[in-house]
Each structure stands twice: as structure tokens, then as C-alpha cells.
């Protein structure tokens, strides 16, 4: 009889604990659903850039109602990226010292604000799992075309000049290229151009802590400008300078982001 009482008591305790655990898990899910705004910052790379292509800011704010039966968010983002020419190659001076990008005439930096919708495809609990969202967004592209500067020398004299004034390794005055100029040189000579961008992506969100988030956004982006942007001019004198450059860019990208929820 005592054994029966002990077993009965054990089963009742187990049942109570299971019920409390289920309530706690349900509360966690509800609490996670109560986060309506996610604000993150990130580092992005893409097929038209180096390892670090630029920086990104994102914010998702939950909207009332649903889309196709799934929670929807207003998606805002701003990116600043460096777009490279596919033929950019770094040259070195006698295999030592500073190098430079042979043939490069301009940098292309693009500021991309975009607006769209984020749809929560798979929700996570508050303490575990991965949330997966689909993103579709578009916006203007502000292209900043900045001259690329080179350091040239003749004898003991050294100066920096726009790469557009340098013909190969020497200018008409006999100066030779000894390296790249300062990154901010020529910023006051930058020219602006405005285009449009469209992107589609998937966002994979983790949360190590309840009100913090980290994850990756993986997607495809298309971008168009009204004219070809000369990054590396065509070296053939019988052709046009803009030949080999583009006004329409496509790229795959990955953004690693981290931030907070509230």
C-alpha cells in the first residue's frame, strides 16, 4: 500500500512539473511573439566586392494582419558598399612595399536605402531554434564615383595624382608609379549618379539571449544606373572608354547581422 502511495505521489508530481514546463514553454513563445521591432547592424560581402564589402543597417517592424497566413513586417535597410570591377588586380612594386590596382581609375561606392516586406516563414521559440524569413525590398541607389589616386615619383620627388593622368607605369613626364594614394584623396572630386535596386533574400535569425538577436541574410540583388560607370577604362584606343564597364549590376550577397529586439 505504501508503494502505491509513493508511486501515486510521484506521478502527481511528474504531472504537475510537466504542466508547469508546458505553460512556461508556451509563455516563452508568446513572449517571443511580443517582440515587434528588430533593429540590427551588420557586415556584408557580395560577389562584386572583397571579403568585407560594406556595412548594413536593418530594421523590421511587425505590421497588423498577416500575409498568406504568416506574420509580416515592414522591412527597412541602408547599406554602404564598395562595388569592384571584375578585372581589378593588385600590382606590387618589385614584389615589396605598397601595391596599387593596375588600370583602376575610379572607386564606386553605393548607398542603398531600401523598403519592403519581410514574411516570417518559420517562427522560433524564445530560447531555441531558428527563425526564417523571406524578404523582398527595393529602393534608390546613390552611386558615389570617387577618383582613384596613385603615388608617382621622379628622382627624389614624389606626388599623388589621379589615376586618369597615369599611362601604365609612367606619365609623359617620366614619373613612375610607386604605390596607391590615400584612400580619402579625391573625395571632393566625387561625382554622383542615382539608380534603382531590387533584392530578394532569406534571413536566418538566432537569439543567444532573450532580447538580442544575431543571424545571416542571404540573397540576390540587382541594381541599375542610367549610364555605364567607368571603374577601369577600356585600354584599347580604338574603342570607347566605358567598354567593359556596366550600368547594370547583379550580385549574390551575405550579411552577418546582430542587434536587439523590443
PDB file of N, CA, C and O in Angstrom, residues 189-223:
ATOM      1  N   UNK A 189      36.240  65.453 -55.296  1.00  0.00           N
ATOM      2  CA  UNK A 189      36.033  65.414 -56.744  1.00  0.00           C
ATOM      3  C   UNK A 189      35.036  64.332 -57.145  1.00  0.00           C
ATOM      4  O   UNK A 189      34.867  64.050 -58.334  1.00  0.00           O
ATOM      5  N   UNK A 190      34.394  63.720 -56.159  1.00  0.00           N
ATOM      6  CA  UNK A 190      33.466  62.627 -56.442  1.00  0.00           C
ATOM      7  C   UNK A 190      32.263  63.114 -57.250  1.00  0.00           C
ATOM      8  O   UNK A 190      31.826  64.259 -57.117  1.00  0.00           O
ATOM      9  N   UNK A 191      31.733  62.229 -58.064  1.00  0.00           N
ATOM     10  CA  UNK A 191      30.529  62.505 -58.835  1.00  0.00           C
ATOM     11  C   UNK A 191      29.421  61.562 -58.376  1.00  0.00           C
ATOM     12  O   UNK A 191      29.692  60.446 -57.925  1.00  0.00           O
ATOM     13  N   UNK A 192      28.194  62.025 -58.489  1.00  0.00           N
ATOM     14  CA  UNK A 192      27.056  61.249 -58.029  1.00  0.00           C
ATOM     15  C   UNK A 192      26.216  60.762 -59.200  1.00  0.00           C
ATOM     16  O   UNK A 192      26.086  61.449 -60.220  1.00  0.00           O
ATOM     17  N   UNK A 193      25.653  59.584 -59.039  1.00  0.00           N
ATOM     18  CA  UNK A 193      24.695  59.058 -60.000  1.00  0.00           C
ATOM     19  C   UNK A 193      23.627  58.299 -59.217  1.00  0.00           C
ATOM     20  O   UNK A 193      23.904  57.731 -58.159  1.00  0.00           O
ATOM     21  N   UNK A 194      22.406  58.320 -59.711  1.00  0.00           N
ATOM     22  CA  UNK A 194      21.293  57.710 -58.984  1.00  0.00           C
ATOM     23  C   UNK A 194      20.678  56.590 -59.811  1.00  0.00           C
ATOM     24  O   UNK A 194      20.405  56.764 -61.009  1.00  0.00           O
ATOM     25  N   UNK A 195      20.488  55.447 -59.186  1.00  0.00           N
ATOM     26  CA  UNK A 195      19.871  54.303 -59.846  1.00  0.00           C
ATOM     27  C   UNK A 195      18.831  53.660 -58.961  1.00  0.00           C
ATOM     28  O   UNK A 195      18.326  54.265 -58.009  1.00  0.00           O
ATOM     29  N   UNK A 196      18.505  52.404 -59.267  1.00  0.00           N
ATOM     30  CA  UNK A 196      17.497  51.656 -58.516  1.00  0.00           C
ATOM     31  C   UNK A 196      18.045  50.278 -58.180  1.00  0.00           C
ATOM     32  O   UNK A 196      18.877  49.722 -58.912  1.00  0.00           O
ATOM     33  N   UNK A 197      17.577  49.720 -57.061  1.00  0.00           N
ATOM     34  CA  UNK A 197      17.981  48.363 -56.692  1.00  0.00           C
ATOM     35  C   UNK A 197      16.773  47.556 -56.249  1.00  0.00           C
ATOM     36  O   UNK A 197      15.786  48.086 -55.758  1.00  0.00           O
ATOM     37  N   UNK A 198      16.884  46.239 -56.414  1.00  0.00           N
ATOM     38  CA  UNK A 198      15.855  45.294 -56.005  1.00  0.00           C
ATOM     39  C   UNK A 198      16.542  44.068 -55.443  1.00  0.00           C
ATOM     40  O   UNK A 198      17.505  43.574 -56.030  1.00  0.00           O
ATOM     41  N   UNK A 199      16.074  43.592 -54.276  1.00  0.00           N
ATOM     42  CA  UNK A 199      16.695  42.406 -53.708  1.00  0.00           C
ATOM     43  C   UNK A 199      15.653  41.446 -53.159  1.00  0.00           C
ATOM     44  O   UNK A 199      14.569  41.842 -52.713  1.00  0.00           O
ATOM     45  N   UNK A 200      16.001  40.158 -53.209  1.00  0.00           N
ATOM     46  CA  UNK A 200      15.201  39.092 -52.618  1.00  0.00           C
ATOM     47  C   UNK A 200      16.141  38.268 -51.748  1.00  0.00           C
ATOM     48  O   UNK A 200      17.266  37.958 -52.166  1.00  0.00           O
ATOM     49  N   UNK A 201      15.703  37.928 -50.535  1.00  0.00           N
ATOM     50  CA  UNK A 201      16.625  37.288 -49.605  1.00  0.00           C
ATOM     51  C   UNK A 201      15.882  36.400 -48.615  1.00  0.00           C
ATOM     52  O   UNK A 201      14.655  36.468 -48.466  1.00  0.00           O
ATOM     53  N   UNK A 202      16.662  35.562 -47.923  1.00  0.00           N
ATOM     54  CA  UNK A 202      16.205  34.789 -46.780  1.00  0.00           C
ATOM     55  C   UNK A 202      17.019  35.222 -45.571  1.00  0.00           C
ATOM     56  O   UNK A 202      18.236  35.404 -45.671  1.00  0.00           O
ATOM     57  N   UNK A 203      16.352  35.402 -44.439  1.00  0.00           N
ATOM     58  CA  UNK A 203      17.022  35.792 -43.202  1.00  0.00           C
ATOM     59  C   UNK A 203      16.909  34.645 -42.202  1.00  0.00           C
ATOM     60  O   UNK A 203      15.812  34.114 -41.970  1.00  0.00           O
ATOM     61  N   UNK A 204      18.052  34.259 -41.622  1.00  0.00           N
ATOM     62  CA  UNK A 204      18.106  33.198 -40.622  1.00  0.00           C
ATOM     63  C   UNK A 204      18.504  33.848 -39.296  1.00  0.00           C
ATOM     64  O   UNK A 204      19.642  34.307 -39.144  1.00  0.00           O
ATOM     65  N   UNK A 205      17.570  33.862 -38.347  1.00  0.00           N
ATOM     66  CA  UNK A 205      17.765  34.605 -37.106  1.00  0.00           C
ATOM     67  C   UNK A 205      17.939  33.671 -35.915  1.00  0.00           C
ATOM     68  O   UNK A 205      17.146  32.746 -35.708  1.00  0.00           O
ATOM     69  N   UNK A 206      18.987  33.931 -35.134  1.00  0.00           N
ATOM     70  CA  UNK A 206      19.225  33.225 -33.875  1.00  0.00           C
ATOM     71  C   UNK A 206      19.112  34.234 -32.741  1.00  0.00           C
ATOM     72  O   UNK A 206      19.265  35.439 -32.945  1.00  0.00           O
ATOM     73  N   UNK A 207      18.881  33.748 -31.537  1.00  0.00           N
ATOM     74  CA  UNK A 207      18.843  34.633 -30.365  1.00  0.00           C
ATOM     75  C   UNK A 207      19.542  33.949 -29.209  1.00  0.00           C
ATOM     76  O   UNK A 207      18.984  33.052 -28.575  1.00  0.00           O
ATOM     77  N   UNK A 208      20.778  34.361 -28.954  1.00  0.00           N
ATOM     78  CA  UNK A 208      21.523  33.781 -27.832  1.00  0.00           C
ATOM     79  C   UNK A 208      20.932  34.236 -26.508  1.00  0.00           C
ATOM     80  O   UNK A 208      20.954  33.510 -25.519  1.00  0.00           O
ATOM     81  N   UNK A 209      20.394  35.454 -26.476  1.00  0.00           N
ATOM     82  CA  UNK A 209      19.738  35.983 -25.287  1.00  0.00           C
ATOM     83  C   UNK A 209      18.354  36.478 -25.688  1.00  0.00           C
ATOM     84  O   UNK A 209      18.113  36.784 -26.854  1.00  0.00           O
ATOM     85  N   UNK A 210      17.460  36.578 -24.717  1.00  0.00           N
ATOM     86  CA  UNK A 210      16.049  36.806 -24.996  1.00  0.00           C
ATOM     87  C   UNK A 210      15.795  38.043 -25.851  1.00  0.00           C
ATOM     88  O   UNK A 210      15.010  38.000 -26.789  1.00  0.00           O
ATOM     89  N   UNK A 211      16.450  39.164 -25.562  1.00  0.00           N
ATOM     90  CA  UNK A 211      16.153  40.398 -26.300  1.00  0.00           C
ATOM     91  C   UNK A 211      17.261  40.783 -27.277  1.00  0.00           C
ATOM     92  O   UNK A 211      17.273  41.897 -27.788  1.00  0.00           O
ATOM     93  N   UNK A 212      18.194  39.878 -27.537  1.00  0.00           N
ATOM     94  CA  UNK A 212      19.239  40.111 -28.532  1.00  0.00           C
ATOM     95  C   UNK A 212      19.072  39.141 -29.690  1.00  0.00           C
ATOM     96  O   UNK A 212      18.458  38.079 -29.539  1.00  0.00           O
ATOM     97  N   UNK A 213      19.609  39.486 -30.817  1.00  0.00           N
ATOM     98  CA  UNK A 213      19.494  38.623 -31.984  1.00  0.00           C
ATOM     99  C   UNK A 213      20.758  38.686 -32.822  1.00  0.00           C
ATOM    100  O   UNK A 213      21.468  39.691 -32.823  1.00  0.00           O
ATOM    101  N   UNK A 214      21.029  37.606 -33.511  1.00  0.00           N
ATOM    102  CA  UNK A 214      22.136  37.554 -34.467  1.00  0.00           C
ATOM    103  C   UNK A 214      21.746  36.577 -35.566  1.00  0.00           C
ATOM    104  O   UNK A 214      20.876  35.715 -35.364  1.00  0.00           O
ATOM    105  N   UNK A 215      22.336  36.714 -36.720  1.00  0.00           N
ATOM    106  CA  UNK A 215      21.980  35.823 -37.814  1.00  0.00           C
ATOM    107  C   UNK A 215      22.602  36.252 -39.124  1.00  0.00           C
ATOM    108  O   UNK A 215      23.522  37.081 -39.154  1.00  0.00           O
ATOM    109  N   UNK A 216      22.107  35.681 -40.203  1.00  0.00           N
ATOM    110  CA  UNK A 216      22.617  35.998 -41.530  1.00  0.00           C
ATOM    111  C   UNK A 216      21.458  36.251 -42.481  1.00  0.00           C
ATOM    112  O   UNK A 216      20.381  35.651 -42.348  1.00  0.00           O
ATOM    113  N   UNK A 217      21.697  37.163 -43.411  1.00  0.00           N
ATOM    114  CA  UNK A 217      20.769  37.408 -44.509  1.00  0.00           C
ATOM    115  C   UNK A 217      21.479  37.016 -45.787  1.00  0.00           C
ATOM    116  O   UNK A 217      22.583  37.499 -46.075  1.00  0.00           O
ATOM    117  N   UNK A 218      20.887  36.124 -46.557  1.00  0.00           N
ATOM    118  CA  UNK A 218      21.491  35.617 -47.791  1.00  0.00           C
ATOM    119  C   UNK A 218      20.538  35.932 -48.934  1.00  0.00           C
ATOM    120  O   UNK A 218      19.352  35.569 -48.873  1.00  0.00           O
ATOM    121  N   UNK A 219      21.044  36.605 -49.969  1.00  0.00           N
ATOM    122  CA  UNK A 219      20.123  36.992 -51.020  1.00  0.00           C
ATOM    123  C   UNK A 219      20.784  37.327 -52.345  1.00  0.00           C
ATOM    124  O   UNK A 219      21.988  37.146 -52.542  1.00  0.00           O
ATOM    125  N   UNK A 220      19.953  37.837 -53.229  1.00  0.00           N
ATOM    126  CA  UNK A 220      20.353  38.230 -54.581  1.00  0.00           C
ATOM    127  C   UNK A 220      19.915  39.662 -54.803  1.00  0.00           C
ATOM    128  O   UNK A 220      18.806  40.048 -54.416  1.00  0.00           O
ATOM    129  N   UNK A 221      20.789  40.466 -55.413  1.00  0.00           N
ATOM    130  CA  UNK A 221      20.492  41.880 -55.640  1.00  0.00           C
ATOM    131  C   UNK A 221      20.747  42.254 -57.091  1.00  0.00           C
ATOM    132  O   UNK A 221      21.755  41.836 -57.683  1.00  0.00           O
ATOM    133  N   UNK A 222      19.838  43.052 -57.656  1.00  0.00           N
ATOM    134  CA  UNK A 222      20.007  43.622 -58.997  1.00  0.00           C
ATOM    135  C   UNK A 222      19.947  45.140 -58.869  1.00  0.00           C
ATOM    136  O   UNK A 222      19.135  45.682 -58.109  1.00  0.00           O
ATOM    137  N   UNK A 223      20.829  45.801 -59.630  1.00  0.00           N
ATOM    138  CA  UNK A 223      20.963  47.261 -59.496  1.00  0.00           C
ATOM    139  C   UNK A 223      21.236  47.866 -60.865  1.00  0.00           C
ATOM    140  O   UNK A 223      22.043  47.336 -61.642  1.00  0.00           O
TER     141      UNK A 223
END
